CSV table of C-alpha atoms and ligand atoms in Angstrom, one decimal:
chain,number,residue,atom,x,y,z
A,1,MET,CA,41.1,103.7,182.2
A,2,ASN,CA,44.2,104.8,180.3
A,3,MET,CA,47.7,104.9,181.6
A,4,LYS,CA,47.4,108.6,182.7
A,5,HIS,CA,44.4,107.9,184.9
A,6,LEU,CA,46.1,104.9,186.4
A,7,VAL,CA,49.2,106.9,187.4
A,8,PHE,CA,46.9,109.5,188.9
A,9,CYS,CA,44.9,107.0,190.9
A,10,LEU,CA,48.1,105.3,192.2
A,11,THR,CA,49.5,108.6,193.2
A,12,LEU,CA,46.3,109.4,195.2
A,13,LEU,CA,46.3,105.9,196.8
A,14,SER,CA,49.9,106.3,197.8
A,15,ALA,CA,49.3,109.7,199.3
A,16,PHE,CA,46.3,108.4,201.2
A,17,SER,CA,48.3,105.4,202.4
A,18,MET,CA,51.2,107.6,203.7
A,19,ASN,CA,48.8,109.9,205.4
A,20,ALA,CA,47.1,107.0,207.0
A,21,GLN,CA,50.5,105.8,208.4
A,22,LEU,CA,51.2,109.2,209.8
A,23,THR,CA,47.9,109.4,211.7
A,24,ASP,CA,48.7,106.2,213.5
A,25,PRO,CA,50.8,107.2,216.5
A,26,THR,CA,52.0,103.6,217.3
A,27,LEU,CA,53.9,103.5,214.1
A,28,THR,CA,56.4,106.0,215.4
A,29,GLU,CA,56.9,104.4,218.8
A,30,VAL,CA,60.2,102.7,219.4
A,31,TRP,CA,60.1,100.0,222.1
A,32,HIS,CA,63.6,98.5,221.8
A,33,PRO,CA,66.3,98.8,223.0
A,34,VAL,CA,65.1,99.6,226.6
A,35,PRO,CA,67.4,101.9,228.6
A,36,ARG,CA,68.9,100.0,231.6
A,37,LEU,CA,68.0,101.0,235.1
A,38,VAL,CA,70.3,103.3,237.0
A,39,SER,CA,69.3,104.3,240.5
A,40,THR,CA,70.5,107.3,242.5
A,41,SER,CA,69.4,109.3,245.5
A,42,LEU,CA,69.6,113.0,245.3
A,43,PRO,CA,71.1,115.3,246.5
A,44,GLY,CA,74.6,114.0,246.6
A,45,GLY,CA,73.9,110.5,245.7
A,46,VAL,CA,76.1,108.3,243.6
A,47,PRO,CA,74.4,106.6,240.6
A,48,SER,CA,74.4,102.8,240.9
A,49,ASP,CA,76.5,102.3,237.8
A,50,ALA,CA,79.2,104.9,238.7
A,51,TYR,CA,82.8,104.0,239.5
A,52,VAL,CA,83.7,105.8,242.7
A,53,LEU,CA,87.1,107.4,242.5
A,54,PHE,CA,87.1,109.0,246.0
A,55,ASP,CA,84.6,108.3,248.8
A,56,GLY,CA,86.5,110.1,251.6
A,57,THR,CA,88.4,107.1,252.9
A,58,ASN,CA,91.5,106.5,250.8
A,59,LEU,CA,93.5,107.0,247.6
A,60,GLU,CA,93.4,103.4,246.4
A,61,GLN,CA,92.0,104.5,243.0
A,62,TRP,CA,94.9,106.9,242.4
A,63,GLU,CA,98.6,107.0,241.9
A,64,ARG,CA,101.3,109.5,241.4
A,65,ASP,CA,101.4,111.0,237.9
A,66,THR,CA,104.1,110.0,235.5
A,67,VAL,CA,106.2,107.9,237.9
A,68,GLY,CA,103.4,105.8,239.4
A,69,GLY,CA,103.4,104.5,243.0
A,70,PRO,CA,101.2,105.7,245.8
A,71,ALA,CA,99.6,109.1,245.5
A,72,LYS,CA,101.0,111.5,248.1
A,73,TRP,CA,98.1,113.8,248.6
A,74,GLU,CA,96.5,114.1,252.0
A,75,VAL,CA,93.2,112.4,253.0
A,76,LYS,CA,91.8,114.0,256.2
A,77,ASP,CA,88.3,114.1,257.7
A,78,GLY,CA,86.9,112.6,254.4
A,79,ILE,CA,88.5,115.2,252.3
A,80,LEU,CA,91.3,115.0,249.7
A,81,ILE,CA,93.8,117.9,249.8
A,82,VAL,CA,96.4,118.6,247.2
A,83,GLY,CA,99.9,117.5,248.4
A,84,MET,CA,101.7,120.6,247.3
A,85,GLY,CA,104.9,119.8,245.5
A,86,THR,CA,104.1,116.1,245.3
A,87,LYS,CA,103.0,116.2,241.7
A,88,ASP,CA,99.6,115.5,240.0
A,89,ILE,CA,97.7,112.3,240.8
A,90,ARG,CA,96.0,110.1,238.2
A,91,THR,CA,93.5,107.3,238.3
A,92,ARG,CA,94.8,103.8,238.1
A,93,GLN,CA,92.0,103.0,235.8
A,94,LYS,CA,91.9,104.4,232.3
A,95,PHE,CA,88.8,106.0,230.8
A,96,GLY,CA,87.4,107.1,227.4
A,97,SER,CA,84.2,109.1,227.1
A,98,CYS,CA,82.7,109.6,230.5
A,99,GLN,CA,80.6,111.6,232.9
A,100,LEU,CA,82.5,112.9,235.9
A,101,HIS,CA,81.2,114.4,239.2
A,102,LEU,CA,83.6,116.0,241.7
A,103,GLU,CA,83.3,118.6,244.4
A,104,PHE,CA,86.1,121.0,245.2
A,105,ARG,CA,86.9,123.8,247.6
A,106,THR,CA,89.4,126.5,247.0
A,107,PRO,CA,91.5,127.6,250.1
A,108,THR,CA,90.6,130.4,252.4
A,109,GLY,CA,92.9,133.0,253.7
A,110,VAL,CA,94.7,133.4,250.4
A,111,ASP,CA,96.6,136.6,249.6
A,112,ARG,CA,97.5,135.4,246.1
A,113,LYS,CA,96.1,136.6,242.8
A,114,GLY,CA,95.3,135.5,239.3
A,115,GLN,CA,96.5,132.0,238.4
A,116,ASP,CA,98.1,131.4,241.8
A,117,ARG,CA,94.8,131.4,243.8
A,118,GLY,CA,93.2,128.0,244.4
A,119,ASN,CA,94.6,126.6,241.1
A,120,SER,CA,94.2,123.0,240.4
A,121,GLY,CA,92.4,121.2,237.5
A,122,VAL,CA,90.9,118.0,236.3
A,123,TYR,CA,92.4,116.5,233.2
A,124,PHE,CA,90.7,113.9,231.0
A,125,GLN,CA,92.8,111.3,229.3
A,126,GLU,CA,95.8,113.1,231.0
A,127,ARG,CA,95.6,115.7,228.3
A,128,TYR,CA,92.5,117.9,228.4
A,129,GLU,CA,92.1,120.2,231.4
A,130,VAL,CA,89.0,121.7,232.9
A,131,GLN,CA,90.4,124.5,235.0
A,132,ILE,CA,89.9,124.8,238.7
A,133,LEU,CA,90.7,128.2,240.1
A,134,ASP,CA,89.4,130.7,242.7
A,135,ASN,CA,87.8,133.3,240.5
A,136,PHE,CA,85.6,134.8,243.3
A,137,GLN,CA,86.5,138.4,243.0
A,138,ASN,CA,89.8,137.4,241.4
A,139,THR,CA,90.5,138.2,237.7
A,140,THR,CA,92.8,136.4,235.3
A,141,TYR,CA,92.8,135.8,231.6
A,142,SER,CA,89.3,134.6,230.6
A,143,ASN,CA,90.4,131.5,228.8
A,144,GLY,CA,92.3,130.4,231.9
A,145,GLN,CA,89.7,131.2,234.6
A,146,CYS,CA,87.7,128.6,236.5
A,147,ALA,CA,85.6,126.3,234.3
A,148,SER,CA,87.5,127.3,231.2
A,149,ILE,CA,88.8,124.5,228.9
A,150,TYR,CA,92.2,125.9,229.6
A,151,LYS,CA,93.4,128.2,226.8
A,152,GLN,CA,90.6,126.9,224.5
A,153,HIS,CA,87.2,127.9,225.7
A,154,ILE,CA,86.0,130.8,228.0
A,155,PRO,CA,83.2,129.7,230.4
A,156,LEU,CA,79.8,131.1,229.5
A,157,VAL,CA,79.5,132.7,233.0
A,158,ASN,CA,81.4,132.9,236.3
A,159,ALA,CA,79.6,130.6,238.6
A,160,CYS,CA,82.3,130.5,241.3
A,161,LYS,CA,81.5,130.4,245.0
A,162,ALA,CA,83.7,132.1,247.6
A,163,PRO,CA,86.9,130.5,248.9
A,164,GLY,CA,86.1,127.8,251.6
A,165,GLU,CA,82.7,127.0,250.0
A,166,TRP,CA,82.2,123.6,248.4
A,167,GLN,CA,81.5,123.6,244.7
A,168,SER,CA,80.6,121.0,242.2
A,169,TYR,CA,81.6,120.0,238.7
A,170,ASP,CA,79.5,117.8,236.5
A,171,ILE,CA,81.4,117.2,233.3
A,172,ILE,CA,80.5,115.2,230.2
A,173,PHE,CA,83.6,114.3,228.2
A,174,THR,CA,83.4,112.9,224.7
A,175,ALA,CA,86.8,111.5,223.8
A,176,PRO,CA,88.4,112.3,220.4
A,177,VAL,CA,88.7,109.5,218.0
A,178,PHE,CA,91.9,108.6,215.9
A,179,ASN,CA,92.1,106.2,213.0
A,180,ALA,CA,94.7,103.5,212.6
A,181,ASP,CA,97.0,106.0,210.9
A,182,GLY,CA,97.0,108.3,213.9
A,183,ILE,CA,94.8,110.9,212.3
A,184,LYS,CA,92.1,112.5,214.4
A,185,ILE,CA,88.8,111.7,212.7
A,186,SER,CA,86.4,113.0,215.3
A,187,SER,CA,87.0,115.8,217.9
A,188,GLY,CA,86.4,115.5,221.6
A,189,TYR,CA,83.8,117.6,223.4
A,190,PHE,CA,83.1,119.0,226.8
A,191,THR,CA,79.9,120.0,228.5
A,192,VAL,CA,80.4,121.4,232.0
A,193,LEU,CA,78.1,122.4,234.8
A,194,GLN,CA,79.6,124.3,237.8
A,195,ASN,CA,77.3,124.4,240.8
A,196,GLY,CA,74.4,123.3,238.5
A,197,VAL,CA,75.0,126.2,236.1
A,198,LEU,CA,75.9,125.4,232.5
A,199,VAL,CA,79.4,126.9,231.9
A,200,GLN,CA,80.6,124.9,228.8
A,201,ASN,CA,78.0,123.7,226.2
A,202,HIS,CA,79.3,121.0,224.0
A,203,VAL,CA,82.5,122.8,223.1
A,204,GLU,CA,85.0,121.2,220.7
A,205,ILE,CA,88.4,120.2,222.2
A,206,LYS,CA,91.1,121.6,219.9
A,207,GLY,CA,93.8,119.3,221.2
A,208,THR,CA,96.0,118.9,224.3
A,209,THR,CA,96.0,121.5,227.0
A,210,GLU,CA,99.1,123.6,226.5
A,211,TYR,CA,100.5,126.4,228.7
A,212,ARG,CA,102.7,127.6,225.9
A,213,GLY,CA,102.0,127.1,222.2
A,214,TRP,CA,99.1,125.4,220.3
A,215,PRO,CA,97.1,122.3,221.1
A,216,LYS,CA,98.5,119.0,219.8
A,217,ASN,CA,96.6,116.0,218.4
A,218,LEU,CA,98.8,112.9,218.7
A,219,ALA,CA,96.8,109.7,218.7
A,220,HIS,CA,96.0,108.0,222.0
A,221,GLY,CA,93.5,105.6,223.5
A,222,LYS,CA,91.9,105.5,226.9
A,223,ALA,CA,93.9,107.2,229.7
A,224,SER,CA,93.7,108.3,233.3
A,225,ILE,CA,91.7,111.2,234.8
A,226,LYS,CA,94.2,113.5,236.5
A,227,LEU,CA,94.0,116.1,239.3
A,228,GLN,CA,96.6,118.9,239.2
A,229,ASP,CA,99.0,119.9,241.9
A,230,HIS,CA,99.5,123.6,241.1
A,231,GLY,CA,101.0,124.4,244.5
A,232,ASN,CA,97.7,125.5,246.1
A,233,PRO,CA,95.9,123.5,248.9
A,234,THR,CA,92.7,123.0,247.0
A,235,SER,CA,90.4,120.2,248.5
A,236,PHE,CA,88.2,117.6,246.9
A,237,ARG,CA,85.5,115.2,247.9
A,238,ASN,CA,82.8,112.9,246.4
A,239,ILE,CA,84.4,112.0,243.0
A,240,TRP,CA,82.7,109.5,240.7
A,241,VAL,CA,82.7,108.7,237.1
A,242,ARG,CA,80.3,106.9,234.7
A,243,GLU,CA,81.7,105.5,231.5
A,244,LEU,CA,79.7,106.5,228.4
B,1,MG,MG1,95.0,124.4,236.6
């Protein structure tokens, strides 16, 4: 057998060997690591590894935004209601990437329009707002309507229920990453389901939520989850978060 034949035979042997590997299904099975157990009971159940932020009883997990101290919002009949004019509230604990569940209800009997109807919002890391607004037969700018990433991403559809009806948000937040020089090296992302409907599908966070001007990208670490006091008596219940 000359060298040419030898190379040919080795090539055939190699191809046969690779094919033999591919026909064995056990070679592509991965057994470790094993996902840890998390239990829940649906519907409305809280996963066993979730951090409960509001269970209907008190505001121990929250404080007044910026100045600290007790949150001034009202807890009544298991429901949290925006304390109009008392400022935003934020969690005492700080979070990075996380999965958040909350339920909200925009007020009935409103005669207001646009951005002044059931406006609140949930901020991640005190900077990035998922808008809460009553957009049931109420029009406003699309990138500021309910389930928008405010002034950054228009929701895929309008999944709003009527005023007075409970709605849910399930939000997956991936935090942006900054290097030691304060430069953003990885963007943050949002995926949002409103009432079980996908409204934001892994959209890139362009920077901080700004009412005027462009998003900013100053470095930061973990920070609070914040609920917005926008002067409307929007209600909340069943708020929990899982760190990712
Ligand atoms: Mg808002």
